[in-house]
XYZ file of C-alpha atoms in Angstrom:
516
model
C 157.330 -3.080 93.355
C 156.631 -4.975 96.534
C 154.486 -3.265 99.098
C 155.940 -2.778 102.522
C 154.061 -4.753 105.136
C 153.288 -2.768 108.266
C 154.692 -4.405 111.354
C 152.281 -5.493 114.040
C 152.142 -3.445 117.187
C 153.444 -4.929 120.375
C 150.734 -6.241 122.671
C 149.780 -4.037 125.561
C 151.235 -5.088 128.900
C 148.886 -7.121 131.032
C 148.332 -5.909 134.573
C 149.604 -8.144 137.294
C 146.207 -8.755 138.870
C 144.894 -10.061 135.541
C 147.269 -13.026 135.837
C 145.720 -14.066 139.123
C 142.636 -16.298 139.485
C 140.609 -13.082 139.836
C 140.611 -12.604 136.070
C 139.143 -16.087 135.655
C 136.085 -15.167 137.686
C 137.119 -16.212 141.204
C 138.731 -14.442 144.131
C 142.347 -15.245 144.887
C 142.522 -14.282 148.561
C 145.002 -11.491 147.777
C 143.194 -8.379 149.004
C 144.787 -5.869 146.618
C 144.280 -8.110 143.592
C 140.666 -8.888 144.472
C 139.774 -5.228 145.030
C 141.505 -4.280 141.782
C 139.554 -6.948 139.909
C 136.249 -5.625 141.218
C 137.168 -2.020 140.452
C 138.232 -3.023 136.935
C 134.725 -4.342 136.224
C 133.123 -1.296 137.837
C 135.581 1.184 136.328
C 134.540 4.801 135.721
C 131.911 4.616 138.477
C 132.354 7.823 140.430
C 130.078 6.712 143.283
C 131.983 3.466 143.989
C 133.534 3.626 147.456
C 136.337 1.494 148.934
C 136.813 1.540 152.704
C 140.046 -0.122 153.852
C 140.158 -1.373 157.434
C 142.235 -3.426 159.837
C 140.828 -5.663 162.535
C 142.227 -5.526 166.061
C 144.023 -8.786 165.265
C 145.790 -7.136 162.306
C 143.842 -8.708 159.426
C 143.519 -6.421 156.419
C 140.085 -5.952 154.876
C 138.055 -3.766 152.549
C 134.418 -2.745 152.248
C 133.118 -1.811 148.781
C 129.750 -0.235 147.996
C 127.987 2.388 145.895
C 127.444 5.469 148.035
C 124.171 6.548 146.432
C 122.202 3.333 146.912
C 123.161 1.971 150.348
C 122.386 3.022 153.900
C 125.681 4.692 154.858
C 125.058 4.954 158.649
C 124.161 1.265 158.714
C 127.416 0.422 156.900
C 129.454 2.235 159.550
C 127.544 0.977 162.590
C 126.855 -2.634 161.632
C 129.739 -3.603 159.341
C 132.825 -1.372 159.564
C 132.715 -0.781 163.334
C 132.286 -4.443 164.399
C 135.023 -5.542 161.959
C 137.528 -3.032 163.342
C 136.829 -4.171 166.898
C 136.982 -7.864 165.984
C 140.045 -9.710 167.238
C 139.129 -13.376 166.868
C 138.746 -15.753 163.946
C 138.980 -14.240 160.484
C 137.036 -16.796 158.426
C 134.144 -15.215 156.571
C 131.415 -17.591 157.778
C 132.192 -16.851 161.432
C 132.293 -13.091 160.791
C 128.958 -13.188 158.977
C 127.245 -15.076 161.800
C 128.887 -13.614 164.894
C 130.473 -10.239 164.159
C 128.510 -8.072 161.738
C 124.982 -7.137 162.756
C 122.925 -7.656 159.600
C 119.526 -9.324 159.098
C 120.589 -11.243 155.967
C 123.747 -11.993 154.061
C 125.265 -14.295 151.458
C 128.728 -15.595 150.632
C 129.892 -15.420 147.036
C 133.139 -16.415 145.318
C 132.283 -15.387 141.746
C 133.694 -12.023 140.732
C 130.970 -11.154 138.223
C 128.163 -11.998 140.650
C 129.716 -9.803 143.328
C 129.946 -6.908 140.865
C 126.271 -7.353 139.956
C 125.327 -7.470 143.646
C 127.173 -4.206 144.256
C 125.232 -2.585 141.435
C 122.032 -3.878 143.028
C 122.703 -2.133 146.338
C 124.768 -4.671 148.274
C 127.873 -4.083 150.395
C 130.869 -6.358 149.722
C 133.258 -7.251 152.555
C 136.672 -8.657 151.553
C 139.328 -10.012 153.913
C 142.913 -10.950 153.164
C 143.305 -14.687 152.778
C 139.598 -15.303 152.133
C 138.465 -16.524 148.701
C 134.813 -15.664 149.284
C 133.136 -12.308 149.793
C 130.451 -11.370 152.302
C 127.511 -9.647 150.572
C 125.037 -7.652 152.657
C 121.958 -6.206 150.861
C 121.570 -2.636 152.112
C 119.616 -0.975 149.324
C 118.187 2.211 150.844
C 116.990 4.363 147.979
C 114.048 6.653 148.761
C 110.758 5.930 147.033
C 107.369 7.534 146.667
C 105.175 7.010 149.740
C 101.919 5.100 149.614
C 99.313 7.483 148.252
C 95.917 7.518 146.620
C 95.713 5.828 143.226
C 96.398 8.180 140.315
C 94.976 6.238 137.370
C 92.212 4.316 139.159
C 90.221 6.489 141.509
C 88.156 4.607 144.103
C 84.985 6.160 145.467
C 84.176 3.593 148.173
C 86.672 1.318 149.903
C 90.421 1.460 150.671
C 92.225 4.256 148.833
C 95.791 2.958 149.128
C 97.763 2.285 145.977
C 101.046 0.657 145.086
C 104.294 2.616 144.849
C 107.568 1.984 142.983
C 109.075 -0.129 145.794
C 108.482 -3.853 145.354
C 109.065 -4.549 149.047
C 106.483 -1.974 150.121
C 103.954 -3.342 147.636
C 104.366 -6.906 148.891
C 104.048 -5.626 152.466
C 100.726 -3.977 151.558
C 99.405 -7.321 150.356
C 100.805 -9.309 153.288
C 99.050 -6.981 155.703
C 95.732 -7.930 154.077
C 96.468 -11.595 153.305
C 97.693 -12.879 156.662
C 98.061 -16.528 155.685
C 101.118 -18.752 155.169
C 99.623 -19.778 151.820
C 100.585 -16.385 150.377
C 103.715 -17.154 148.372
C 106.173 -14.904 146.576
C 108.554 -16.131 143.870
C 111.320 -13.748 142.877
C 113.489 -13.787 139.765
C 115.714 -11.343 137.926
C 115.032 -10.123 134.381
C 117.315 -7.953 132.260
C 120.961 -8.506 131.458
C 121.745 -4.880 132.258
C 118.931 -3.672 134.509
C 118.649 -6.883 136.583
C 115.108 -5.974 137.582
C 113.571 -7.996 140.396
C 110.216 -9.489 139.403
C 107.878 -11.202 141.877
C 105.157 -13.781 141.207
C 102.382 -13.599 143.818
C 99.860 -16.376 144.424
C 98.040 -18.374 147.100
C 99.460 -21.880 147.260
C 96.353 -23.972 147.924
C 94.051 -21.781 145.850
C 95.922 -21.046 142.604
C 96.300 -23.906 140.150
C 99.882 -25.169 139.971
C 99.866 -25.156 136.155
C 99.002 -21.441 136.131
C 101.879 -20.592 138.474
C 104.296 -22.732 136.452
C 103.149 -21.123 133.197
C 103.767 -17.631 134.562
C 107.178 -18.663 135.886
C 108.126 -20.231 132.546
C 107.082 -17.182 130.513
C 109.011 -14.827 132.762
C 112.164 -16.949 132.695
C 112.057 -17.101 128.905
C 112.415 -13.299 128.663
C 115.987 -12.392 127.705
C 116.388 -8.642 127.186
C 118.860 -5.947 128.163
C 116.576 -4.035 130.508
C 113.106 -4.224 132.002
C 111.576 -0.860 132.845
C 108.679 -2.380 134.788
C 106.097 -5.122 134.753
C 103.822 -3.297 132.312
C 106.851 -3.025 130.015
C 107.030 -6.840 130.005
C 103.344 -7.348 129.192
C 104.099 -7.880 125.491
C 106.290 -10.855 126.394
C 103.637 -12.402 128.655
C 100.428 -12.024 126.649
C 99.161 -14.819 124.420
C 98.583 -12.412 121.516
C 100.468 -9.121 122.007
C 99.413 -7.901 118.536
C 95.767 -7.715 119.592
C 94.257 -4.341 120.425
C 92.579 -5.856 123.504
C 94.636 -6.272 126.695
C 94.677 -9.902 127.847
C 96.397 -8.990 131.122
C 94.859 -6.504 133.514
C 97.076 -3.780 134.920
C 96.118 -2.279 138.272
C 97.709 -0.187 140.994
C 95.132 -0.991 143.685
C 96.072 -3.622 146.326
C 92.431 -4.553 146.954
C 91.959 -5.605 143.335
C 95.104 -7.749 143.416
C 94.006 -9.332 146.682
C 90.588 -10.196 145.226
C 92.261 -11.760 142.177
C 94.567 -13.870 144.343
C 91.613 -15.062 146.403
C 89.947 -16.306 143.218
C 92.973 -18.420 142.298
C 94.758 -16.086 139.922
C 98.382 -14.992 139.754
C 99.775 -11.463 140.022
C 103.157 -10.205 138.847
C 104.991 -7.127 140.097
C 108.416 -5.620 139.469
C 110.800 -3.276 141.213
C 110.350 0.292 140.021
C 106.762 -0.152 138.806
C 103.643 0.864 140.715
C 101.383 -1.509 138.777
C 100.639 -5.212 138.949
C 99.560 -7.559 136.165
C 96.801 -10.082 136.868
C 96.536 -13.356 134.963
C 94.300 -14.679 133.618
C 92.073 -11.736 132.698
C 88.613 -11.987 131.144
C 87.119 -9.227 128.990
C 83.753 -8.892 130.839
C 85.640 -8.049 134.046
C 86.635 -4.660 132.645
C 83.047 -3.555 133.327
C 83.501 -4.243 137.039
C 84.868 -1.635 139.440
C 86.318 -2.223 142.893
C 83.706 -0.047 144.577
C 80.919 -2.275 143.224
C 81.626 -4.744 146.013
C 81.724 -2.059 148.703
C 78.418 -0.529 147.623
C 74.877 -1.886 147.705
C 74.027 -4.626 145.163
C 71.379 -2.469 143.500
C 73.791 0.455 143.069
C 76.532 -1.810 141.745
C 74.145 -3.334 139.206
C 72.961 0.072 138.032
C 76.465 1.403 137.458
C 77.538 -1.774 135.660
C 74.691 -1.338 133.219
C 75.679 2.319 132.791
C 79.211 1.191 131.920
C 77.870 -1.331 129.423
C 75.815 1.386 127.719
C 78.863 3.663 127.746
C 80.977 0.939 126.127
C 78.472 0.463 123.297
C 78.051 4.200 122.724
C 81.790 4.894 122.699
C 82.410 2.328 119.942
C 79.241 2.246 117.828
C 77.534 5.651 118.211
C 79.488 7.566 115.502
C 79.228 4.731 112.974
C 75.542 4.131 113.667
C 74.777 7.867 113.453
C 76.440 8.139 110.042
C 74.681 4.976 108.856
C 71.260 6.333 109.840
C 71.764 9.866 108.537
C 73.437 8.926 105.249
C 71.808 5.574 104.338
C 68.740 4.853 106.461
C 67.320 8.279 107.245
C 63.815 6.850 106.806
C 64.195 5.214 110.230
C 64.752 8.588 111.887
C 61.522 10.370 112.964
C 60.629 13.185 110.572
C 60.821 16.065 113.117
C 64.249 14.901 114.263
C 65.510 14.482 110.717
C 64.245 17.951 109.757
C 66.083 19.400 112.748
C 69.302 17.629 111.702
C 68.980 18.902 108.118
C 68.299 22.455 109.312
C 71.369 22.343 111.552
C 73.572 21.319 108.621
C 72.678 24.295 106.459
C 75.857 26.106 105.491
C 78.209 23.383 106.827
C 80.960 22.925 104.198
C 82.093 19.452 105.279
C 80.426 16.159 104.323
C 78.724 14.285 107.151
C 81.382 11.581 107.373
C 84.277 14.022 107.393
C 82.461 16.240 109.890
C 82.010 13.524 112.527
C 85.516 12.198 111.876
C 87.079 15.620 112.474
C 85.029 16.150 115.634
C 85.898 12.853 117.335
C 89.528 13.262 116.276
C 89.550 16.751 117.805
C 88.033 15.365 120.999
C 90.770 12.696 121.186
C 93.411 15.384 120.665
C 91.960 17.424 123.528
C 91.877 14.374 125.809
C 95.437 13.378 124.943
C 96.840 16.874 125.402
C 95.008 17.438 128.693
C 96.316 14.088 129.956
C 99.936 15.086 129.280
C 99.562 18.482 130.908
C 99.833 19.166 134.659
C 96.585 18.624 136.536
C 95.359 22.213 136.765
C 96.399 23.119 133.223
C 94.860 19.897 131.920
C 91.507 20.665 133.523
C 91.489 24.178 132.072
C 92.483 22.836 128.663
C 89.639 20.316 128.733
C 87.094 23.018 129.545
C 88.422 25.356 126.858
C 88.626 22.642 124.223
C 85.354 20.942 125.006
C 83.057 23.920 125.472
C 84.523 27.047 123.943
C 85.949 25.466 120.796
C 82.790 23.429 120.209
C 80.555 26.465 120.578
C 82.835 28.544 118.353
C 82.833 25.847 115.658
C 79.011 25.755 115.632
C 78.696 29.545 115.489
C 81.225 29.695 112.647
C 79.171 27.196 110.665
C 81.981 24.637 110.444
C 80.005 21.846 112.143
C 76.389 21.180 113.024
C 75.082 21.150 116.619
C 73.895 17.533 116.297
C 77.391 16.358 115.343
C 78.921 18.161 118.316
C 76.471 16.369 120.620
C 77.292 12.977 119.062
C 81.056 13.552 119.327
C 80.799 14.776 122.932
C 78.593 11.857 123.958
C 81.020 9.436 122.313
C 83.985 10.931 124.131
C 82.271 11.041 127.512
C 81.033 7.459 127.212
C 84.594 6.157 127.018
C 85.406 7.412 130.505
C 82.630 5.402 132.122
C 85.019 2.430 132.034
C 86.772 1.844 135.381
C 89.953 0.353 133.889
C 92.510 2.602 132.215
C 93.877 -0.442 130.380
C 90.593 -0.830 128.504
C 90.335 2.797 127.352
C 92.848 2.506 124.503
C 90.993 -0.181 122.496
C 87.701 1.699 122.896
C 89.241 4.944 121.649
C 90.668 3.091 118.642
C 87.740 0.869 117.650
C 85.297 3.692 116.972
C 87.290 4.707 113.883
C 87.037 1.398 111.936
C 83.358 1.136 112.955
C 82.825 4.679 111.650
C 84.491 3.782 108.343
C 82.397 0.612 108.012
C 79.193 2.542 108.734
C 80.057 5.282 106.249
C 80.580 2.708 103.463
C 77.898 0.060 104.076
C 75.501 1.773 106.451
C 73.911 -0.306 109.203
C 75.157 -3.473 107.516
C 78.706 -2.181 107.891
C 78.175 -1.506 111.595
C 76.721 -5.002 112.079
C 79.640 -6.486 110.147
C 82.093 -4.577 112.370
C 80.281 -5.822 115.488
C 80.483 -9.439 114.306
C 84.158 -9.055 113.441
C 84.939 -7.585 116.876
C 83.055 -10.391 118.636
C 84.916 -13.041 116.631
C 88.266 -11.373 117.347
C 87.574 -11.073 121.073
C 86.199 -14.605 121.386
C 89.283 -16.086 119.724
C 91.656 -14.488 122.238
C 93.227 -16.337 125.168
C 94.651 -15.151 128.440
C 97.258 -17.643 129.632
C 95.339 -20.318 127.766
C 91.944 -19.403 129.258
C 89.085 -18.111 127.035
C 89.142 -14.321 127.046
C 85.340 -13.965 126.860
C 84.575 -16.226 129.825
C 81.886 -16.485 131.247
C 80.061 -15.402 128.056
C 81.940 -17.792 125.758
C 82.124 -20.503 126.968
C 78.884 -19.725 128.738
C 78.661 -20.082 132.493
C 75.341 -19.013 134.001
C 76.623 -18.139 137.461
C 79.515 -16.112 136.076
C 77.441 -14.460 133.322
C 74.945 -13.154 135.864
C 77.775 -11.530 137.826
C 78.958 -9.694 134.710
C 75.834 -7.546 134.508
C 74.368 -7.885 138.017
C 76.234 -7.264 141.245
C 74.837 -10.192 143.176
C 75.017 -10.198 146.999
C 78.276 -11.448 148.458
C 76.744 -14.515 150.092
C 76.042 -15.833 146.580
C 79.793 -15.876 145.754
C 80.325 -19.149 147.557
C 82.428 -20.755 144.816
C 85.449 -19.580 142.901
C 85.304 -19.403 139.082
C 85.134 -22.990 137.884
C 87.347 -22.340 134.864
C 90.336 -21.565 137.108
C 90.241 -25.135 138.499
C 91.206 -24.038 142.001
C 92.056 -26.878 144.429
C 89.721 -25.195 146.940
C 86.531 -24.436 145.046
C 84.547 -23.130 148.022
C 85.530 -19.730 149.368
C 82.838 -19.290 152.009
C 80.492 -21.409 154.088
C 78.308 -18.570 155.293
C 74.637 -19.600 155.272
C 72.110 -17.516 153.410
C 70.687 -14.743 155.583
C 67.105 -15.231 156.647
C 64.901 -12.312 157.658
C 63.797 -12.376 161.274
C 60.130 -11.893 161.969
C 58.925 -10.167 165.087
C 56.499 -12.232 167.044
C 53.170 -10.663 167.711
C 52.623 -9.895 171.378
């Protein structure tokens, strides 16, 4: 028995405006068809507004915009009002230059581009008989004001920080870098989000190959949406799988300005309060912005404190386990006897004890970070003091282990860069495992492995461990010693800046009072 074949359904009727050139991507000059084509692309958008108008000469027109993202009073005063009073020529170029009162505009004949511009906060002006559309950018969304930095607190120096508005952030830098060499390149990333990204550099200071490399990497990104510049860091880094950040993230304008003055490149995006600096070298994470606003001796002292904190935060738990479990003969006898006496009645092995303590400390830090400020501070006090004391009194851990875990956790926060905290919090665990298996030899092996891994990294093609490897004496001194500013006469040689000298100030000479 033959099966009955189901008849095909009749095709749906095509709307009349779809037969016009509007459906092919261009405007036809028929006002109703052009407006219908735009509204078809932006269908189901409740905040899309269409304002029909008639000039005093009788020409029909329409103004389309999204009500929630544009400056509505400006639309009425500078666009709709002048168009209604206009009684002369109706060509779009003349209207854009002579009639509407706007600081900038563009003419566009592509339907899809006009729809994207509307989504980006532009106002579209259509006139009957015109095949191009006047686009006026009037994005007026409120943003967070310029405040003190949240993640990077500055003790000495300017306290301003970036906000989520790209225009405000660039204005902050232009106020400090008042030179025509300060250049800004803008491009759009994200098929859906269409996020504006800006490349910032100084033209006669930054190497052209560095600027071109940043531009090429950004243009090669093809994704649906970009949430911010830190979201795009994985696409920009030389080795995104590494635990170490090869691009420095900062929300302080002074730090970005200093990087630009050295010949580096910064990248910012709309909706993100951070900037990425390229290239970035690992030893720079020991340097804080206030070092250069404080006395050289104070800056040197605090840099050495940060170096000690870095070593303690990574190697202290592993070295402690290695000494107590494998090489306890190195420990002085009174100290070792005190450690043994403190461990009486503790049910956990030494390795598991220190592992649980540093894991508990990381849990307290993570939970207090996610909590509101006041609750987070209270949680840190309760977790760090009360729980530690209760654990010792209950005989679950020894007092010496609590001290080691607390010192390890506190040492991490001596680092001035939030970007560098994550690898330090992670690395102490593999070092602890190596020390618990092989003793001091395991810790040394872990140190060598970390040094090899860090030395092999690149930041935009530049060695990540510069000026340690490759070694540069002038730069290596500045890693550990905050030298006086008059000794920073040259920019880093590895950046190959066209202008190597950054100051011609002579060395200060002490004046001697003449004897009467």
